Coordinates of C-alpha atoms in Angstrom, one line a residue:
Chain D
X1 CA 151.2 116.7 101.4
X2 CA 150.0 113.9 103.7
X3 CA 148.6 111.6 101.0
X4 CA 146.9 108.1 101.1
X5 CA 147.8 105.5 98.5
X6 CA 145.9 106.3 95.3
X7 CA 142.6 104.4 95.1
X8 CA 142.4 103.4 98.7
X9 CA 139.3 104.3 100.7
X10 CA 139.7 107.8 102.0
X11 CA 139.3 108.4 105.8
X12 CA 135.7 109.1 106.6
X13 CA 136.7 111.2 109.5
X14 CA 138.9 113.4 107.5
X15 CA 136.2 113.9 104.9
X16 CA 133.4 114.5 107.5
X17 CA 135.5 117.1 109.5
X18 CA 136.4 118.9 106.2
X19 CA 132.8 119.1 105.4
X20 CA 131.9 120.4 108.8
X21 CA 134.6 123.0 108.6
X22 CA 133.4 124.1 105.2
X23 CA 129.7 124.2 106.3
X24 CA 130.7 126.3 109.4
X25 CA 132.6 128.6 107.2
X26 CA 129.6 129.1 105.0
X27 CA 127.5 129.7 108.2
X28 CA 129.9 132.3 109.4
X29 CA 129.9 134.0 106.0
X30 CA 126.1 134.1 106.3
X31 CA 126.2 135.7 109.7
X32 CA 124.2 138.5 108.6
X33 CA 121.3 136.2 107.8
X34 CA 121.7 134.5 111.2
X35 CA 121.7 137.9 113.0
X36 CA 118.6 138.7 111.1
X37 CA 117.0 135.5 112.2
X38 CA 117.7 136.4 115.8
X39 CA 116.2 139.9 115.3
X40 CA 112.7 138.7 114.8
X41 CA 112.5 136.7 118.3
X42 CA 114.2 139.7 119.9
X43 CA 111.4 142.0 118.6
X44 CA 108.7 139.5 119.9
X45 CA 110.4 139.4 123.3
X46 CA 110.4 143.2 123.4
X47 CA 106.9 143.5 122.2
X48 CA 105.7 140.9 124.6
X49 CA 107.6 142.5 127.6
X50 CA 104.5 144.5 128.9
X51 CA 102.5 142.3 131.4
X52 CA 99.4 143.0 129.4
X53 CA 100.8 141.7 126.2
X54 CA 102.6 138.7 127.8
X55 CA 99.3 137.8 129.6
X56 CA 97.5 137.8 126.1
X57 CA 100.1 135.4 124.8
X58 CA 100.1 133.2 127.8
X59 CA 102.7 134.6 130.1
X60 CA 106.4 135.3 129.8
X61 CA 107.4 131.7 129.3
X62 CA 105.0 131.4 126.3
X63 CA 106.5 134.6 124.9
X64 CA 110.0 133.1 125.1
X65 CA 108.6 129.9 123.5
X66 CA 107.0 131.8 120.7
X67 CA 110.2 133.8 120.1
X68 CA 112.4 130.8 119.9
X69 CA 110.0 129.0 117.7
X70 CA 109.8 132.0 115.2
X71 CA 113.6 132.2 115.2
X72 CA 113.9 128.5 114.4
X73 CA 111.3 128.6 111.7
X74 CA 113.3 131.4 110.1
X75 CA 116.8 129.7 110.2
X76 CA 115.5 126.1 109.5
X77 CA 112.9 126.6 106.9
X78 CA 114.2 129.8 105.1
X79 CA 117.9 129.3 105.8
X80 CA 118.3 125.6 105.4
X81 CA 115.7 124.9 102.6
X82 CA 116.8 127.9 100.5
X83 CA 120.5 127.0 100.7
X84 CA 119.9 123.4 99.9
X85 CA 117.7 124.3 96.9
X86 CA 120.2 126.9 95.7
X87 CA 123.3 124.5 96.1
X88 CA 121.4 121.8 94.3
X89 CA 120.5 124.1 91.4
X90 CA 124.0 125.3 91.1
X91 CA 125.4 121.8 90.8
X92 CA 127.3 121.9 94.3
X93 CA 125.8 118.6 95.4
X94 CA 126.7 116.9 92.0
X95 CA 130.3 118.0 92.5
X96 CA 130.2 116.5 96.1
X97 CA 128.6 113.3 95.0
X98 CA 131.3 112.4 92.5
X99 CA 133.8 112.3 95.4
X100 CA 134.2 109.1 97.5
X101 CA 132.3 110.8 100.5
X102 CA 129.0 109.0 101.3
X103 CA 125.9 111.2 100.7
X104 CA 124.8 110.8 104.2
X105 CA 127.9 112.4 105.4
X106 CA 127.3 115.4 103.2
X107 CA 123.8 115.9 104.6
X108 CA 124.6 115.0 108.2
X109 CA 127.3 117.8 108.1
X110 CA 124.7 120.3 106.8
X111 CA 122.3 119.3 109.5
X112 CA 124.8 119.4 112.3
X113 CA 125.8 122.9 111.3
X114 CA 122.2 124.0 111.2
X115 CA 121.4 122.4 114.6
X116 CA 124.4 124.3 116.1
X117 CA 123.0 127.6 114.7
X118 CA 119.6 126.6 116.1
X119 CA 121.1 125.9 119.6
X120 CA 122.9 129.3 119.5
X121 CA 119.7 131.0 118.5
X122 CA 117.7 129.3 121.2
X123 CA 120.3 130.2 123.9
X124 CA 120.5 133.8 122.8
X125 CA 116.8 134.2 122.9
X126 CA 116.4 132.6 126.4
X127 CA 119.1 134.8 127.9
X128 CA 117.6 138.0 126.4
X129 CA 114.1 136.8 127.3
X130 CA 115.0 136.0 130.9
X131 CA 116.5 139.5 131.3
X132 CA 113.5 141.2 129.8
X133 CA 111.0 139.4 131.7
X134 CA 113.0 139.2 135.0
X135 CA 113.1 135.4 135.0
X136 CA 115.7 133.3 136.8
X137 CA 116.5 130.3 134.8
X138 CA 118.4 127.3 136.3
X139 CA 121.3 125.5 134.6
X140 CA 119.1 122.5 134.3
X141 CA 116.4 124.5 132.5
X142 CA 119.1 125.9 130.2
X143 CA 120.2 122.3 129.4
X144 CA 116.5 121.4 128.7
X145 CA 116.1 124.4 126.5
X146 CA 119.2 123.2 124.5
X147 CA 117.7 119.8 124.1
X148 CA 114.3 121.1 123.1
X149 CA 115.9 123.5 120.6
X150 CA 117.6 120.6 118.9
X151 CA 114.2 118.8 118.7
X152 CA 112.3 121.8 117.6
X153 CA 115.0 122.7 115.1
X154 CA 114.7 119.2 113.7
X155 CA 110.9 119.7 113.3
X156 CA 111.4 122.8 111.2
X157 CA 114.4 121.4 109.4
X158 CA 112.3 118.3 108.4
X159 CA 109.6 120.8 107.1
X160 CA 112.4 122.5 105.1
X161 CA 113.6 119.1 103.9
X162 CA 110.1 118.2 102.8
X163 CA 109.9 121.4 100.7
X164 CA 113.2 120.7 98.9
X165 CA 112.1 117.1 98.4
X166 CA 108.7 117.9 96.9
X167 CA 110.1 120.9 94.7
X168 CA 112.9 120.9 92.5
X169 CA 113.6 124.5 91.4
X170 CA 115.1 127.0 93.9
X171 CA 112.5 129.5 92.9
X172 CA 109.5 127.2 93.8
X173 CA 111.2 126.2 97.0
X174 CA 111.8 130.0 97.8
X175 CA 108.1 130.8 97.2
X176 CA 106.8 127.8 99.1
X177 CA 109.1 128.4 102.0
X178 CA 108.2 132.0 102.5
X179 CA 104.4 131.0 102.3
X180 CA 104.9 128.4 104.9
X181 CA 106.9 130.6 107.2
X182 CA 104.3 133.5 106.9
X183 CA 101.6 130.8 107.7
X184 CA 103.4 129.5 110.7
X185 CA 104.1 133.0 112.0
X186 CA 100.5 134.2 111.6
X187 CA 99.3 130.9 113.2
X188 CA 101.6 131.5 116.1
X189 CA 100.8 135.1 116.6
X190 CA 97.0 135.1 116.2
X191 CA 96.2 131.5 117.3
X192 CA 98.1 132.0 120.6
X193 CA 96.2 135.2 121.4
X194 CA 92.9 133.5 120.9
X195 CA 92.0 135.5 117.8
X196 CA 91.1 132.5 115.8
X197 CA 88.4 131.2 118.0
X198 CA 88.2 127.7 119.7
X199 CA 88.9 125.6 116.6
X200 CA 91.6 128.0 115.5
X201 CA 93.2 127.8 118.9
X202 CA 93.2 124.0 118.8
X203 CA 94.8 123.9 115.4
X204 CA 97.4 126.4 116.6
X205 CA 98.1 124.4 119.7
X206 CA 98.7 121.2 117.9
X207 CA 100.4 122.7 114.8
X208 CA 104.2 122.2 114.6
X209 CA 104.7 125.8 115.8
X210 CA 102.1 125.4 118.7
X211 CA 103.6 122.1 119.8
X212 CA 107.1 123.6 119.8
X213 CA 106.0 126.8 121.7
X214 CA 104.3 124.6 124.3
X215 CA 107.4 122.5 124.8
X216 CA 109.7 125.6 125.3
X217 CA 107.3 127.0 127.8
X218 CA 107.1 123.6 129.6
X219 CA 110.9 123.1 130.0
X220 CA 111.2 126.6 131.4
X221 CA 108.7 125.6 134.2
X222 CA 109.2 121.9 134.6
X223 CA 107.3 121.6 137.9
X224 CA 104.0 122.4 136.0
X225 CA 104.8 119.8 133.3
X226 CA 101.4 118.0 132.4
X227 CA 99.8 115.6 129.9
X228 CA 99.5 118.3 127.3
X229 CA 103.3 118.9 127.3
X230 CA 103.9 115.2 126.9
X231 CA 101.6 115.1 124.0
X232 CA 103.3 118.2 122.5
X233 CA 106.6 116.2 122.7
X234 CA 105.0 113.3 121.0
X235 CA 103.5 115.7 118.3
X236 CA 106.9 117.2 117.6
X237 CA 108.5 113.8 117.2
X238 CA 105.6 112.8 114.9
X239 CA 106.0 115.9 112.7
X240 CA 109.7 115.4 112.5
X241 CA 109.3 111.9 111.4
X242 CA 106.6 112.4 108.8
X243 CA 108.2 115.5 107.2
X244 CA 111.7 113.9 107.2
X245 CA 110.4 110.8 105.5
X246 CA 108.6 112.9 102.8
X247 CA 111.8 115.1 102.4
X248 CA 114.2 112.1 102.2
X249 CA 112.0 109.9 99.9
X250 CA 111.4 112.5 97.3
X251 CA 114.7 114.4 97.5
X252 CA 116.7 114.6 94.3
X253 CA 120.3 115.6 94.3
X254 CA 120.1 117.1 90.8
X255 CA 117.7 119.9 90.0
X256 CA 117.5 118.9 86.3
Chain W
X1 CA 122.3 104.6 76.0
X2 CA 122.4 101.2 74.4
X3 CA 125.2 98.8 73.8
X4 CA 127.9 101.5 74.5
X5 CA 131.2 99.5 75.4
X6 CA 134.7 100.6 75.3
X7 CA 138.0 100.3 77.2
X8 CA 140.4 103.1 78.1
X9 CA 144.1 101.9 78.5
X10 CA 146.4 103.1 81.2
X11 CA 148.1 106.4 80.1
X12 CA 145.7 106.8 77.2
X13 CA 143.7 110.0 76.3
X14 CA 140.3 108.7 75.1
X15 CA 137.8 111.1 73.4
X16 CA 134.0 110.7 73.5
X17 CA 132.5 112.6 70.5
X18 CA 128.9 113.2 69.8
X19 CA 126.3 115.8 68.9
X20 CA 124.4 117.5 71.7
X21 CA 122.2 115.0 73.4
X22 CA 124.0 112.0 71.9
X23 CA 124.8 110.6 75.3
X24 CA 128.3 111.7 76.1
X25 CA 127.5 113.2 79.5
X26 CA 125.2 110.4 80.3
X27 CA 128.1 108.0 79.7
X28 CA 130.3 110.0 82.0
X29 CA 127.5 110.2 84.7
X30 CA 127.3 106.4 84.6
X31 CA 131.0 106.1 85.2
X32 CA 130.8 108.7 87.9
X33 CA 128.0 106.9 89.6
X34 CA 125.7 109.8 89.3
X35 CA 123.1 107.7 87.3
X36 CA 122.6 104.0 87.6
X37 CA 122.4 102.1 84.2
X38 CA 119.6 99.5 84.0
X39 CA 122.0 96.9 82.7
X40 CA 125.7 96.6 82.0
X41 CA 128.7 97.3 84.2
X42 CA 131.5 99.9 84.5
X43 CA 134.8 98.6 85.8
X44 CA 137.6 100.8 87.0
X45 CA 140.8 99.0 87.6
X46 CA 138.6 95.9 87.9
X47 CA 136.3 97.5 90.5
X48 CA 132.6 97.5 89.7
X49 CA 131.5 101.2 90.1
X50 CA 127.9 100.2 91.1
X51 CA 128.9 97.7 93.7
X52 CA 131.8 99.5 95.2
X53 CA 131.2 103.2 94.5
X54 CA 133.5 104.5 97.3
X55 CA 136.5 102.6 96.2
X56 CA 135.8 103.4 92.5
X57 CA 135.2 107.1 93.1
X58 CA 138.6 107.2 95.1
X59 CA 140.2 106.3 91.8
X60 CA 138.4 108.8 89.7
X61 CA 139.2 112.5 89.0
X62 CA 136.2 114.4 87.7
X63 CA 135.7 117.8 86.1
X64 CA 132.0 118.2 85.4
X65 CA 130.6 120.3 82.5
X66 CA 129.1 123.0 84.8
X67 CA 131.4 122.9 87.8
X68 CA 130.1 124.6 90.9
X69 CA 131.7 124.8 94.2
X70 CA 130.2 126.3 97.3
X71 CA 129.9 130.0 96.4
X72 CA 130.7 131.3 99.9
X73 CA 134.1 129.6 100.2
X74 CA 137.4 130.9 99.0
X75 CA 139.4 128.8 96.6
X76 CA 141.9 127.9 99.3
X77 CA 139.1 126.5 101.3
X78 CA 137.7 124.7 98.4
X79 CA 141.1 123.0 97.6
X80 CA 141.4 121.9 101.2
X81 CA 137.9 120.6 101.3
X82 CA 138.1 118.5 98.1
X83 CA 141.5 117.2 98.9
X84 CA 140.2 116.0 102.2
X85 CA 137.2 114.4 100.6
X86 CA 139.7 112.4 98.5
X87 CA 141.8 111.6 101.7
X88 CA 144.5 114.0 101.0
X89 CA 145.4 116.3 104.0
X90 CA 146.9 119.6 102.8
X91 CA 148.5 122.2 105.0
X92 CA 148.0 125.9 104.2
X93 CA 151.5 126.1 102.6
X94 CA 150.9 123.1 100.3
X95 CA 147.6 124.7 99.1
X96 CA 149.4 128.0 98.5
X97 CA 152.1 126.2 96.5
X98 CA 149.5 124.2 94.6
X99 CA 147.6 127.3 93.7
X100 CA 150.8 129.1 92.7
X101 CA 151.7 126.2 90.5
X102 CA 148.5 126.8 88.4
X103 CA 149.0 130.5 88.3
X104 CA 146.3 131.3 91.0
X105 CA 148.6 132.3 93.9
X106 CA 147.3 135.7 93.9
X107 CA 143.7 134.7 93.9
X108 CA 143.8 132.4 97.0
X109 CA 141.2 134.5 99.0
X110 CA 138.7 134.9 96.0
X111 CA 135.5 133.0 95.7
X112 CA 135.3 130.5 92.7
X113 CA 132.8 132.7 90.9
X114 CA 135.2 135.7 91.0
X115 CA 137.7 133.8 88.8
X116 CA 137.8 134.0 85.0
X117 CA 136.6 131.0 82.8
X118 CA 140.2 129.9 82.3
X119 CA 141.1 130.3 86.0
X120 CA 138.0 128.2 87.0
X121 CA 139.0 125.4 84.6
X122 CA 142.6 125.4 85.9
X123 CA 141.4 125.1 89.5
X124 CA 138.8 122.5 88.6
X125 CA 141.4 120.4 86.8
X126 CA 143.8 120.9 89.9
X127 CA 141.1 119.7 92.3
X128 CA 140.2 116.8 90.0
X129 CA 143.8 115.6 90.1
X130 CA 144.8 116.4 93.7
X131 CA 144.6 112.7 94.6
X132 CA 146.4 111.5 91.5
X133 CA 143.4 109.5 90.1
X134 CA 143.8 106.5 87.8
X135 CA 141.2 107.9 85.5
X136 CA 140.4 111.5 84.9
X137 CA 137.0 112.3 83.4
X138 CA 136.7 115.7 81.7
X139 CA 133.3 116.8 80.4
X140 CA 133.9 119.4 77.6
X141 CA 136.8 120.9 79.5
X142 CA 137.7 123.7 77.1
X143 CA 134.3 125.1 76.4
X144 CA 134.4 128.9 76.4
X145 CA 138.2 129.1 76.8
X146 CA 140.4 131.4 74.7
X147 CA 143.2 129.6 72.6
X148 CA 145.9 130.4 75.2
X149 CA 143.8 129.0 78.1
X150 CA 142.9 125.9 75.9
X151 CA 146.6 125.2 75.0
X152 CA 147.5 125.5 78.7
X153 CA 144.8 123.0 79.7
X154 CA 145.9 120.6 77.0
X155 CA 149.5 120.8 78.5
X156 CA 148.1 119.9 81.9
X157 CA 146.2 117.0 80.5
X158 CA 149.5 115.8 78.9
X159 CA 151.1 116.1 82.4
X160 CA 148.5 113.8 83.8
X161 CA 149.1 111.3 81.0
X162 CA 152.8 111.4 81.6
X163 CA 152.3 110.6 85.3
X164 CA 150.5 107.4 84.1
X165 CA 146.9 108.5 84.5
X166 CA 144.2 107.8 81.9
X167 CA 142.0 110.5 80.6
X168 CA 138.4 110.2 79.2
X169 CA 137.1 113.5 77.8
X170 CA 134.0 114.6 75.9
X171 CA 134.4 117.4 73.4
X172 CA 132.7 119.1 70.4
X173 CA 136.1 120.3 69.2
X174 CA 137.6 118.0 66.5
X175 CA 140.8 120.0 66.6
X176 CA 141.0 119.2 70.4
X177 CA 140.3 115.5 69.7
X178 CA 142.9 115.3 67.0
X179 CA 145.5 117.1 69.0
X180 CA 145.0 115.2 72.3
X181 CA 143.3 111.9 71.9
X182 CA 145.0 108.6 71.2
X183 CA 141.6 107.1 70.3
X184 CA 138.2 108.5 69.9
X185 CA 134.6 107.0 70.0
X186 CA 131.8 108.5 68.2
X187 CA 128.4 108.1 69.7
X188 CA 125.0 109.0 68.4
X189 CA 121.5 108.6 69.6
X190 CA 122.9 106.6 72.6
X191 CA 124.8 104.1 70.4
X192 CA 128.5 103.7 69.8
X193 CA 129.1 104.2 66.1
X194 CA 132.9 103.7 66.0
X195 CA 136.0 103.7 68.1
X196 CA 139.5 104.2 66.6
X197 CA 142.5 106.5 66.5
X198 CA 141.7 109.9 64.8
X199 CA 144.1 109.1 61.9
X200 CA 142.6 105.6 61.4
X201 CA 139.1 107.0 61.4
X202 CA 140.0 109.5 58.6
X203 CA 141.7 106.7 56.7
X204 CA 138.6 104.4 57.1
X205 CA 136.1 106.9 55.9
X206 CA 138.0 109.3 53.6
X207 CA 136.3 107.7 50.5
X208 CA 132.8 107.6 51.9
X209 CA 130.6 109.6 49.6
X210 CA 128.9 111.4 52.5
X211 CA 132.3 112.4 53.9
X212 CA 133.8 113.4 50.5
X213 CA 130.7 115.7 49.9
X214 CA 131.5 117.5 53.2
X215 CA 135.3 117.8 52.7
X216 CA 136.9 121.0 51.5
X217 CA 140.2 119.6 50.2
X218 CA 141.8 117.1 52.7
X219 CA 139.4 115.1 54.8
X220 CA 139.4 116.1 58.4
X221 CA 138.1 114.3 61.6
X222 CA 135.2 116.9 61.5
X223 CA 134.2 115.7 58.0
X224 CA 134.2 112.2 59.2
X225 CA 132.2 113.1 62.4
X226 CA 129.6 115.0 60.4
X227 CA 129.5 112.3 57.7
X228 CA 128.8 109.6 60.3
X229 CA 126.3 111.5 62.5
X230 CA 124.5 113.5 59.8
X231 CA 124.6 117.1 58.8
X232 CA 121.0 118.0 59.6
X233 CA 120.3 120.0 62.7
X234 CA 118.1 118.0 65.1
X235 CA 117.5 120.5 67.9

């Protein structure tokens, strides 16, 4: 056994890499949930493959943006928030907190793992979407998609964090997360099609899901980048900061 | 908690006794750094737990009352994770040997929840001592265990003491306190009532009228405990 001298400060890198390994192992164990999260975007891509449908939603790039946004909503709000709430209720965090590992390392490991899942999901959706819609996507656009998926994932993760910050019991978080996800999906599906009228369309466009969809569509067609895309980027950053601040300020490690 | 003050010596097994809600777990939580006392200090080998939590926690081994590890991990993965969090790098063979040593060699691929109560406690104690802590905190470690598992756990606690570690445990079992503890402290309503060896406590209180009323023959530690904390049910 390679041991440090008792009582000395343990290596942060050793602790963080062990946390990352454990969180990745949990992610792999939950692969069925991850695959189900990819299923929804793939269905959206398939449904939006007819030129008539894709025209309603704003073209193939918007369909891909919508599909990625829905996938990220599912993994980040349902997956992340429910896991955190359940681990908190079961006392997993209390057990981790009595070790010398700083709490930020515990959370950073969780978020890093979730960000990795988000990037994989976004890549899978872009690849499938480009095949279905016969789009040719450059390596530069792929790189931008990865960047935006990290940002978009952070927006939805921060919403998930706000939910676990504002609610203590796993049951409450579960109910609220499902309500938020359904709300965002409906907003994305109907608002984007123009079914909610002018005001509804504006609300959709500047909602977290609308801003994220706009960004994805924009980075898949960078020559057409305009002011609205820049404002969507700012809106995403704003949502992320506000929800993360709420989630961190009111987060309690113990559910009691 | 108010005015609770005690010292645990090196190699000592110290018991914290009290009714439900007396403040035993809160005292442990303050030592573990899970709650911050409004005043006072907790020193571990001279290190202030609140000011230097990382160094203090590195000297602590903890078994919580309701231990829960990540439900998706196998116990091998759990041991490797927690060893690393305490700065101990363990190869797969070392983990296997360690699990074999606590009678869990055949369960290495199982999840924590799939183990029996006794197996869970053995694993929790193994993880709590994997870094050879200066102070081991055990919150009601034998609750729900059969007599065989309880005796096995006592033997492991004795092993820790023989290696020079100190142990602070909470328990509702007076039999356990008498069998294991060098000294016990009784707390009630957040205040420390007394702190002595079990034998001295009995000697000091065996003539108290309240204690005499409760005793059936020879006065036991339980008679003294109930005499000091009251026999009425508060919950």
